[in-house]
Short mmCIF file of N, CA and C in Angstrom, two decimals:
data_model
loop_
_atom_site.label_atom_id
_atom_site.label_comp_id
_atom_site.label_asym_id
_atom_site.label_seq_id
_atom_site.Cartn_x
_atom_site.Cartn_y
_atom_site.Cartn_z
N LEU A 212 130.25 147.51 111.76
CA LEU A 212 129.21 146.86 111.19
C LEU A 212 129.21 147.08 109.63
N SER A 213 128.90 146.09 108.96
CA SER A 213 129.04 146.11 107.55
C SER A 213 127.57 146.38 107.04
N LYS A 214 127.47 147.30 106.04
CA LYS A 214 126.11 147.48 105.40
C LYS A 214 125.92 146.77 104.20
N LYS A 215 126.16 145.44 104.42
CA LYS A 215 126.06 144.63 103.04
C LYS A 215 124.63 144.50 102.64
N THR A 216 124.36 144.57 101.29
CA THR A 216 123.01 144.34 100.92
C THR A 216 122.55 143.05 100.71
N ILE A 217 121.40 142.65 101.21
CA ILE A 217 121.07 141.27 101.25
C ILE A 217 120.49 141.16 99.73
N THR A 218 120.87 140.10 99.11
CA THR A 218 120.31 139.81 97.75
C THR A 218 119.88 138.49 97.57
N GLN A 219 119.40 138.10 96.61
CA GLN A 219 118.93 136.72 96.27
C GLN A 219 119.98 135.74 96.60
N LYS A 220 121.20 136.22 96.04
CA LYS A 220 122.41 135.28 95.95
C LYS A 220 122.80 134.93 97.48
N ASN A 221 122.89 135.86 98.26
CA ASN A 221 123.32 135.62 99.80
C ASN A 221 122.36 135.36 100.68
N LEU A 222 121.03 135.32 100.46
CA LEU A 222 119.81 135.09 101.24
C LEU A 222 119.78 133.52 101.53
N ARG A 223 119.78 133.25 102.81
CA ARG A 223 119.80 131.72 103.20
C ARG A 223 118.45 131.32 104.08
N ILE A 224 117.62 131.99 103.73
CA ILE A 224 116.38 131.73 104.48
C ILE A 224 115.57 130.62 103.52
N LYS A 225 115.09 129.54 104.24
CA LYS A 225 114.39 128.43 103.63
C LYS A 225 113.16 128.20 104.36
N ASN A 226 112.14 128.28 103.83
CA ASN A 226 110.77 127.96 104.38
C ASN A 226 110.34 126.61 103.92
N LYS A 227 109.85 125.73 105.01
CA LYS A 227 109.46 124.46 104.76
C LYS A 227 108.18 124.20 105.48
N ILE A 228 107.29 123.71 104.72
CA ILE A 228 105.87 123.43 105.29
C ILE A 228 106.00 122.04 106.06
N ILE A 229 105.83 122.01 107.37
CA ILE A 229 105.98 120.88 108.23
C ILE A 229 104.62 120.20 108.56
N ALA A 230 103.44 121.09 108.47
CA ALA A 230 102.33 120.52 108.75
C ALA A 230 101.25 121.32 108.17
N THR A 231 100.09 120.80 107.85
CA THR A 231 99.00 121.41 107.19
C THR A 231 97.58 121.13 107.75
N ASN A 232 96.64 121.89 107.47
CA ASN A 232 95.30 121.51 108.02
C ASN A 232 94.82 120.09 107.60
N ARG A 233 95.18 119.74 106.46
CA ARG A 233 94.88 118.39 105.97
C ARG A 233 95.49 117.28 106.79
N ASN A 234 96.83 117.62 107.19
CA ASN A 234 97.39 116.57 108.27
C ASN A 234 96.54 116.43 109.57
N CYS A 235 96.11 117.59 109.94
CA CYS A 235 95.27 117.51 111.26
C CYS A 235 94.03 116.63 111.00
N LEU A 236 93.44 117.03 109.79
CA LEU A 236 92.08 116.29 109.52
C LEU A 236 92.50 114.72 109.29
N ASP A 237 93.54 114.39 108.50
CA ASP A 237 93.89 112.90 108.22
C ASP A 237 94.14 112.40 109.68
N SER A 238 94.59 113.04 110.59
CA SER A 238 94.76 112.32 112.03
C SER A 238 93.39 112.07 112.69
N MET A 239 92.49 113.14 112.55
CA MET A 239 91.28 112.96 113.22
C MET A 239 90.38 111.79 112.47
N VAL A 240 90.53 111.74 111.12
CA VAL A 240 89.96 110.64 110.47
C VAL A 240 90.43 109.11 111.08
N SER A 241 91.79 109.12 111.12
CA SER A 241 92.39 107.80 111.54
C SER A 241 91.92 107.55 112.97
N LYS A 242 91.90 108.44 113.96
CA LYS A 242 91.57 108.15 115.19
C LYS A 242 89.96 107.81 115.29
N SER A 243 89.24 108.49 114.58
CA SER A 243 87.78 108.26 114.53
C SER A 243 87.45 106.90 113.95
N GLN A 244 88.23 106.43 113.13
CA GLN A 244 88.12 105.13 112.51
C GLN A 244 88.48 104.04 113.38
N VAL A 245 89.55 104.23 114.14
CA VAL A 245 89.83 103.40 115.06
C VAL A 245 88.97 103.07 116.36
N LEU A 246 88.33 104.29 116.43
CA LEU A 246 87.17 104.28 117.49
C LEU A 246 85.85 103.72 117.02
N GLY A 247 85.81 103.37 115.84
CA GLY A 247 84.75 102.68 115.16
C GLY A 247 83.66 103.56 114.51
N PHE A 248 84.06 104.75 114.25
CA PHE A 248 83.11 105.80 113.63
C PHE A 248 83.21 105.70 112.05
N LYS A 249 82.09 105.84 111.44
CA LYS A 249 82.01 106.07 109.97
C LYS A 249 82.39 107.47 109.72
N VAL A 250 83.26 107.76 108.95
CA VAL A 250 83.70 109.31 108.75
C VAL A 250 83.33 109.80 107.42
N ILE A 251 82.93 111.00 107.38
CA ILE A 251 82.67 111.86 106.34
C ILE A 251 83.63 113.08 106.61
N VAL A 252 84.44 113.44 105.50
CA VAL A 252 85.25 114.58 105.54
C VAL A 252 84.63 115.73 104.69
N SER A 253 84.38 116.85 105.28
CA SER A 253 83.80 118.01 104.63
C SER A 253 84.71 118.69 103.76
N PRO A 254 84.28 119.37 102.68
CA PRO A 254 85.20 120.10 101.73
C PRO A 254 85.42 121.30 102.82
N ILE A 255 86.67 122.12 102.45
CA ILE A 255 87.18 123.07 103.35
C ILE A 255 86.00 124.06 103.83
N ILE A 256 86.00 124.41 104.97
CA ILE A 256 85.02 125.47 105.41
C ILE A 256 85.78 126.84 105.26
N GLN A 257 85.06 127.78 104.39
CA GLN A 257 85.66 129.09 104.19
C GLN A 257 84.62 130.18 103.93
N HIS A 258 83.38 129.74 104.12
CA HIS A 258 82.22 130.79 103.90
C HIS A 258 81.89 131.33 105.34
N ASP A 259 80.84 132.25 105.29
CA ASP A 259 80.44 132.79 106.56
C ASP A 259 79.84 131.68 107.30
N VAL A 260 79.93 131.75 108.73
CA VAL A 260 79.58 130.56 109.66
C VAL A 260 78.19 130.24 109.36
N VAL A 261 77.27 131.11 108.95
CA VAL A 261 75.87 130.79 108.79
C VAL A 261 75.70 129.91 107.64
N ILE A 262 76.29 130.00 106.45
CA ILE A 262 76.39 129.21 105.28
C ILE A 262 77.08 127.80 105.62
N SER A 263 78.27 127.95 106.36
CA SER A 263 79.01 126.78 106.62
C SER A 263 78.17 125.93 107.70
N ALA A 264 77.62 126.36 108.52
CA ALA A 264 76.81 125.56 109.46
C ALA A 264 75.65 124.89 108.75
N LYS A 265 74.99 125.51 107.91
CA LYS A 265 73.90 124.87 107.05
C LYS A 265 74.48 123.82 106.24
N ARG A 266 75.43 124.06 105.47
CA ARG A 266 76.13 122.86 104.81
C ARG A 266 76.55 121.73 105.63
N LEU A 267 77.18 122.04 106.78
CA LEU A 267 77.60 120.91 107.74
C LEU A 267 76.39 120.00 108.12
N VAL A 268 75.28 120.85 108.59
CA VAL A 268 74.08 120.09 109.08
C VAL A 268 73.52 119.19 108.11
N LYS A 269 73.48 119.74 106.73
CA LYS A 269 72.93 118.81 105.76
C LYS A 269 73.76 117.56 105.37
N MET A 270 75.08 117.58 106.02
CA MET A 270 75.77 116.38 105.79
C MET A 270 75.63 115.32 106.94
N ILE A 271 74.97 115.59 107.92
CA ILE A 271 74.82 114.74 109.03
C ILE A 271 74.27 113.46 108.49
N PRO A 272 74.92 112.42 108.72
CA PRO A 272 74.26 110.98 108.20
C PRO A 272 73.19 110.59 109.16
N LYS A 273 72.44 109.67 108.61
CA LYS A 273 71.38 108.98 109.41
C LYS A 273 71.90 107.95 110.39
N ASN A 274 72.97 107.37 110.20
CA ASN A 274 73.55 106.42 110.90
C ASN A 274 74.23 106.92 112.19
N ARG A 275 74.11 106.13 113.38
CA ARG A 275 74.83 106.49 114.57
C ARG A 275 76.19 106.11 114.36
N ARG A 276 77.09 106.43 115.27
CA ARG A 276 78.57 106.17 115.16
C ARG A 276 79.11 106.59 114.02
N SER A 277 79.00 107.74 113.62
CA SER A 277 79.33 108.56 112.46
C SER A 277 79.73 109.91 112.83
N CYS A 278 80.65 110.42 112.12
CA CYS A 278 80.95 111.82 112.31
C CYS A 278 81.56 112.59 111.02
N ILE A 279 81.29 113.81 111.07
CA ILE A 279 81.88 114.77 109.96
C ILE A 279 83.03 115.54 110.64
N ILE A 280 84.10 115.38 109.80
CA ILE A 280 85.10 116.02 110.29
C ILE A 280 85.50 117.24 109.20
N PHE A 281 85.92 118.57 109.66
CA PHE A 281 85.92 119.54 108.90
C PHE A 281 87.15 120.42 109.19
N GLY A 282 87.57 121.20 108.35
CA GLY A 282 88.69 122.11 108.69
C GLY A 282 88.58 123.36 107.76
N GLY A 283 89.38 124.42 107.98
CA GLY A 283 89.31 125.66 107.23
C GLY A 283 89.21 126.85 108.18
N GLU A 284 88.83 127.96 107.47
CA GLU A 284 88.50 129.00 108.38
C GLU A 284 87.34 129.95 107.83
N PRO A 285 86.15 129.65 108.49
CA PRO A 285 85.06 130.44 108.14
C PRO A 285 84.98 131.87 108.53
N THR A 286 84.17 132.68 108.08
CA THR A 286 84.19 134.19 108.44
C THR A 286 82.83 134.38 109.24
N VAL A 287 82.92 135.68 109.90
CA VAL A 287 81.85 136.00 110.75
C VAL A 287 81.50 137.34 110.45
N ASN A 288 80.17 137.59 110.12
CA ASN A 288 79.58 138.98 109.89
C ASN A 288 79.44 139.44 111.20
N VAL A 289 80.18 140.28 111.80
CA VAL A 289 80.10 140.94 113.15
C VAL A 289 79.10 142.19 112.96
N LYS A 290 78.09 141.93 113.81
CA LYS A 290 77.00 142.98 113.91
C LYS A 290 76.91 143.45 115.42
N GLY A 291 77.43 142.64 116.40
CA GLY A 291 77.14 142.95 117.74
C GLY A 291 78.33 143.37 118.35
N LYS A 292 78.46 143.47 119.73
CA LYS A 292 79.58 143.99 120.40
C LYS A 292 79.86 142.85 121.41
N GLY A 293 79.57 141.59 121.19
CA GLY A 293 79.82 140.56 122.24
C GLY A 293 81.25 139.96 122.17
N LYS A 294 81.41 138.88 122.81
CA LYS A 294 82.68 138.26 122.69
C LYS A 294 82.51 136.94 122.14
N GLY A 295 83.51 136.50 121.59
CA GLY A 295 83.45 135.19 120.69
C GLY A 295 84.36 134.96 119.49
N GLY A 296 84.22 134.04 118.77
CA GLY A 296 85.19 133.99 117.56
C GLY A 296 84.38 133.16 116.66
N ARG A 297 85.19 132.87 115.44
CA ARG A 297 84.42 132.21 114.36
C ARG A 297 84.10 130.54 114.82
N ASN A 298 84.86 130.04 115.70
CA ASN A 298 84.76 128.81 116.09
C ASN A 298 83.58 128.56 117.05
N GLN A 299 83.41 129.43 117.98
CA GLN A 299 82.37 129.45 119.00
C GLN A 299 81.07 129.84 118.26
N GLU A 300 81.10 130.64 117.29
CA GLU A 300 80.04 131.21 116.54
C GLU A 300 79.49 130.03 115.69
N LEU A 301 80.35 129.24 115.03
CA LEU A 301 80.04 128.10 114.13
C LEU A 301 79.27 127.03 114.91
N VAL A 302 79.84 126.78 116.19
CA VAL A 302 79.23 125.79 116.98
C VAL A 302 77.83 126.22 117.35
N LEU A 303 77.78 127.43 117.77
CA LEU A 303 76.47 127.89 118.14
C LEU A 303 75.40 128.05 116.92
N GLN A 304 75.90 128.34 115.82
CA GLN A 304 75.04 128.41 114.60
C GLN A 304 74.61 126.80 114.29
N ILE A 305 75.45 125.85 114.44
CA ILE A 305 75.00 124.52 114.14
C ILE A 305 74.03 124.13 115.26
N LEU A 306 74.21 124.53 116.51
CA LEU A 306 73.37 124.10 117.59
C LEU A 306 72.15 124.75 117.34
N LYS A 307 71.83 125.96 116.83
CA LYS A 307 70.69 126.56 116.60
C LYS A 307 69.82 125.81 115.45
N LEU A 308 70.57 125.27 114.56
CA LEU A 308 69.99 124.48 113.42
C LEU A 308 69.39 122.88 113.83
N ILE A 309 70.17 122.46 114.93
CA ILE A 309 69.79 121.16 115.24
C ILE A 309 69.20 120.82 116.62
N HIS A 310 68.98 121.93 117.31
CA HIS A 310 68.63 122.00 118.73
C HIS A 310 67.25 121.04 118.79
N HIS A 311 66.43 121.14 117.79
CA HIS A 311 65.08 120.37 117.88
C HIS A 311 65.23 118.89 117.50
N SER A 312 66.27 118.53 117.00
CA SER A 312 66.54 117.31 116.46
C SER A 312 66.56 116.19 117.72
N ASN A 313 66.13 114.93 117.35
CA ASN A 313 66.22 113.99 118.47
C ASN A 313 67.51 113.15 118.30
N GLN A 314 68.48 113.57 117.45
CA GLN A 314 69.79 112.98 117.28
C GLN A 314 70.55 113.32 118.29
N ASN A 315 71.56 112.27 118.78
CA ASN A 315 72.44 112.52 119.82
C ASN A 315 73.77 113.00 119.05
N LEU A 316 74.15 114.30 119.33
CA LEU A 316 75.23 114.87 118.48
C LEU A 316 76.14 115.69 119.55
N ILE A 317 77.32 115.66 119.21
CA ILE A 317 78.48 116.42 119.92
C ILE A 317 79.00 117.33 118.75
N ILE A 318 79.08 118.61 118.90
CA ILE A 318 79.73 119.58 118.01
C ILE A 318 80.94 120.18 118.59
N SER A 319 81.88 120.39 117.79
CA SER A 319 83.16 121.02 118.20
C SER A 319 83.91 121.70 117.15
N SER A 320 84.46 122.81 117.52
CA SER A 320 85.34 123.54 116.44
C SER A 320 86.29 124.41 117.21
N ILE A 321 87.55 124.21 116.86
CA ILE A 321 88.59 124.97 117.58
C ILE A 321 89.71 125.49 116.47
N GLY A 322 90.33 126.58 116.95
CA GLY A 322 91.53 127.24 116.18
C GLY A 322 92.78 126.57 116.66
N THR A 323 93.54 126.15 115.67
CA THR A 323 94.74 125.39 116.17
C THR A 323 95.83 126.15 116.71
N ASP A 324 95.54 127.58 116.67
CA ASP A 324 96.54 128.52 117.15
C ASP A 324 96.21 128.83 118.55
N GLY A 325 95.04 128.24 119.01
CA GLY A 325 94.60 128.54 120.42
C GLY A 325 93.85 129.76 120.75
N ILE A 326 93.49 130.57 119.64
CA ILE A 326 92.93 131.82 119.85
C ILE A 326 91.72 131.71 119.00
N ASP A 327 90.57 132.17 119.60
CA ASP A 327 89.22 132.23 118.81
C ASP A 327 88.69 133.62 119.04
N GLY A 328 88.87 134.60 118.09
CA GLY A 328 88.31 135.82 118.04
C GLY A 328 88.91 136.72 119.12
N ASN A 329 88.12 137.45 119.98
CA ASN A 329 88.47 138.31 120.99
C ASN A 329 88.34 137.60 122.35
N THR A 330 88.71 136.44 122.36
CA THR A 330 88.66 135.68 123.67
C THR A 330 89.98 134.89 124.00
N LYS A 331 90.02 134.40 124.99
CA LYS A 331 91.26 133.55 125.48
C LYS A 331 90.95 132.04 125.28
N TYR A 332 89.97 131.66 124.54
CA TYR A 332 89.64 130.36 124.32
C TYR A 332 89.89 129.94 122.76
N SER A 333 90.08 128.86 122.53
CA SER A 333 90.31 128.19 121.18
C SER A 333 89.07 127.86 120.38
N GLY A 334 87.88 127.68 121.04
CA GLY A 334 86.76 127.20 120.50
C GLY A 334 85.73 126.65 121.47
N ALA A 335 84.93 125.71 121.03
CA ALA A 335 83.80 125.38 121.90
C ALA A 335 83.41 123.81 121.50
N LEU A 336 82.83 123.14 122.48
CA LEU A 336 82.23 121.90 122.37
C LEU A 336 80.96 121.75 123.04
N ILE A 337 79.94 121.19 122.34
CA ILE A 337 78.56 121.19 123.08
C ILE A 337 77.80 119.94 122.52
N GLU A 338 77.10 119.43 123.41
CA GLU A 338 76.08 118.42 123.02
C GLU A 338 74.76 119.05 122.81
N ASN A 339 73.89 118.41 121.84
CA ASN A 339 72.60 119.12 121.35
C ASN A 339 71.53 118.85 122.35
N ASN A 340 71.61 119.09 123.62
CA ASN A 340 70.57 119.07 124.66
C ASN A 340 69.56 120.06 124.30
N SER A 341 68.50 120.13 125.07
CA SER A 341 67.49 121.23 124.70
C SER A 341 67.90 122.57 125.18
N TYR A 342 68.11 123.40 124.32
CA TYR A 342 68.32 124.81 124.43
C TYR A 342 67.33 125.65 123.76
N ASN A 343 66.98 126.65 124.45
CA ASN A 343 65.97 127.56 123.93
C ASN A 343 66.40 128.20 122.62
N PRO A 344 65.74 128.03 121.45
CA PRO A 344 66.22 128.68 120.11
C PRO A 344 66.29 130.15 120.23
N GLU A 345 65.27 130.70 121.02
CA GLU A 345 65.30 132.21 121.10
C GLU A 345 66.48 132.77 121.82
N GLU A 346 66.82 131.97 122.78
CA GLU A 346 68.07 132.34 123.62
C GLU A 346 69.31 132.20 122.70
N ILE A 347 69.45 131.16 121.99
CA ILE A 347 70.61 131.06 121.10
C ILE A 347 70.66 132.21 119.92
N THR A 348 69.36 132.54 119.44
CA THR A 348 69.31 133.77 118.52
C THR A 348 69.94 134.95 119.16
N HIS A 349 69.41 135.20 120.45
CA HIS A 349 69.73 136.36 121.25
C HIS A 349 71.31 136.42 121.24
N TYR A 350 71.94 135.40 121.55
CA TYR A 350 73.50 135.46 121.67
C TYR A 350 74.08 135.63 120.31
N LEU A 351 73.48 134.99 119.25
CA LEU A 351 74.11 135.17 117.92
C LEU A 351 73.81 136.58 117.30
N LYS A 352 72.78 137.33 117.69
CA LYS A 352 72.54 138.49 117.19
C LYS A 352 73.52 139.46 117.74
N ASN A 353 74.06 139.36 118.84
CA ASN A 353 75.08 140.21 119.32
C ASN A 353 76.52 139.64 119.24
N ASN A 354 76.71 138.54 118.48
CA ASN A 354 78.00 137.91 118.33
C ASN A 354 78.47 137.65 119.76
N ASN A 355 77.63 137.14 120.51
CA ASN A 355 78.17 136.95 122.02
C ASN A 355 78.20 135.41 122.27
N SER A 356 78.77 134.52 121.43
CA SER A 356 78.82 133.16 121.61
C SER A 356 79.60 132.72 122.80
N ASN A 357 80.67 133.56 123.03
CA ASN A 357 81.47 133.26 124.31
C ASN A 357 80.61 133.18 125.55
N LEU A 358 79.72 134.24 125.68
CA LEU A 358 78.91 134.31 126.97
C LEU A 358 77.93 133.08 127.07
N PHE A 359 77.34 132.57 125.92
CA PHE A 359 76.68 131.43 125.86
C PHE A 359 77.38 130.25 126.32
N PHE A 360 78.60 130.10 125.99
CA PHE A 360 79.28 128.92 126.29
C PHE A 360 79.77 129.01 127.68
N LYS A 361 80.01 130.18 128.16
CA LYS A 361 80.44 130.40 129.60
C LYS A 361 79.17 130.00 130.49
N LYS A 362 77.91 130.38 130.10
CA LYS A 362 76.89 130.06 130.90
C LYS A 362 76.55 128.50 130.82
N TYR A 363 76.68 127.91 129.67
CA TYR A 363 76.17 126.56 129.60
C TYR A 363 77.47 125.43 129.68
N GLY A 364 78.55 125.93 129.44
CA GLY A 364 79.71 125.12 129.51
C GLY A 364 80.13 124.78 128.03
N GLY A 365 81.42 124.43 127.88
CA GLY A 365 81.93 124.00 126.54
C GLY A 365 82.95 124.76 125.98
N LEU A 366 83.40 125.74 126.75
CA LEU A 366 84.60 126.50 126.16
C LEU A 366 85.75 125.65 126.06
N ILE A 367 86.59 125.76 125.13
CA ILE A 367 87.94 125.02 125.10
C ILE A 367 89.04 125.90 125.21
N LYS A 368 89.94 125.79 126.19
CA LYS A 368 91.08 126.73 126.44
C LYS A 368 92.46 125.77 126.21
N THR A 369 93.14 126.03 125.13
CA THR A 369 94.39 125.38 124.97
C THR A 369 95.58 126.24 125.40
N GLY A 370 95.38 127.60 125.38
CA GLY A 370 96.39 128.45 125.36
C GLY A 370 97.00 128.63 123.98
N TYR A 371 97.70 129.64 123.92
CA TYR A 371 98.41 130.03 122.66
C TYR A 371 99.21 128.85 122.20
N THR A 372 99.26 128.31 120.98
CA THR A 372 100.05 127.17 120.48
C THR A 372 101.27 127.57 119.76
N HIS A 373 101.27 128.78 119.28
CA HIS A 373 102.47 129.32 118.59
C HIS A 373 102.59 128.63 117.16
N THR A 374 101.45 128.09 116.77
CA THR A 374 101.37 127.57 115.35
C THR A 374 99.89 127.95 114.77
N ASN A 375 99.69 127.72 113.51
CA ASN A 375 98.43 127.90 112.97
C ASN A 375 98.16 126.96 111.82
N LEU A 376 97.39 125.92 112.00
CA LEU A 376 96.91 124.98 110.87
C LEU A 376 95.58 125.22 110.70
N MET A 377 95.03 126.49 110.63
CA MET A 377 93.61 126.80 110.53
C MET A 377 92.77 126.19 111.59
N ASP A 378 91.42 126.13 111.40
CA ASP A 378 90.42 125.43 112.40
C ASP A 378 90.25 124.06 112.03
N ILE A 379 89.86 123.38 113.14
CA ILE A 379 89.37 121.98 112.93
C ILE A 379 88.17 121.64 113.69
N GLY A 380 87.34 120.76 113.16
CA GLY A 380 86.06 120.55 113.88
C GLY A 380 85.54 119.25 113.59
N LEU A 381 84.54 118.98 114.42
CA LEU A 381 83.75 117.67 114.09
C LEU A 381 82.29 117.75 114.60
N ILE A 382 81.49 117.03 114.02
CA ILE A 382 80.07 116.66 114.50
C ILE A 382 80.03 115.28 114.61
N LEU A 383 79.86 114.75 115.76
CA LEU A 383 79.88 113.30 116.28
C LEU A 383 78.40 113.01 116.41
N LYS A 384 78.04 112.03 115.69
CA LYS A 384 76.73 111.37 115.91
C LYS A 384 76.95 110.04 116.81
N TYR A 385 76.18 109.85 117.90
CA TYR A 385 76.53 108.61 118.79
C TYR A 385 75.11 108.00 119.07
#
């Protein structure tokens, strides 16, 4: 075996970007428009989920048949010992802010790598039916969004995808 030193001259590794978060969002925009939805694309989501949720809720349009498409990777200030991840937590934070509205909304956020936090799920999807805001707050205080979605349904399980194009999500108004 030769102990040849790898140098910049004989290094043959090339990295190529074949897809980005923006590619995912562009595909979501195209499909939403084909389905007849007016689309708003959010600036990248990169703040704490509490801030990100507030910003997204402010963007919800008045018109039906519209959607907000977003991507990025928000952060979570972990205070509890529950199960969940930033996508489940973001969906639950949005639900907390809109639970009382009479709008028909579906909220979803997933990690494209198939993993959300300390769970085997990639994210969550839920409709804003009537949920008890105190109960939502209880789950959020312990960072236990996964248990909330196990109880009410809406966990998304894709399995590990072996790729990572950050998180993608939407708020659909129908």
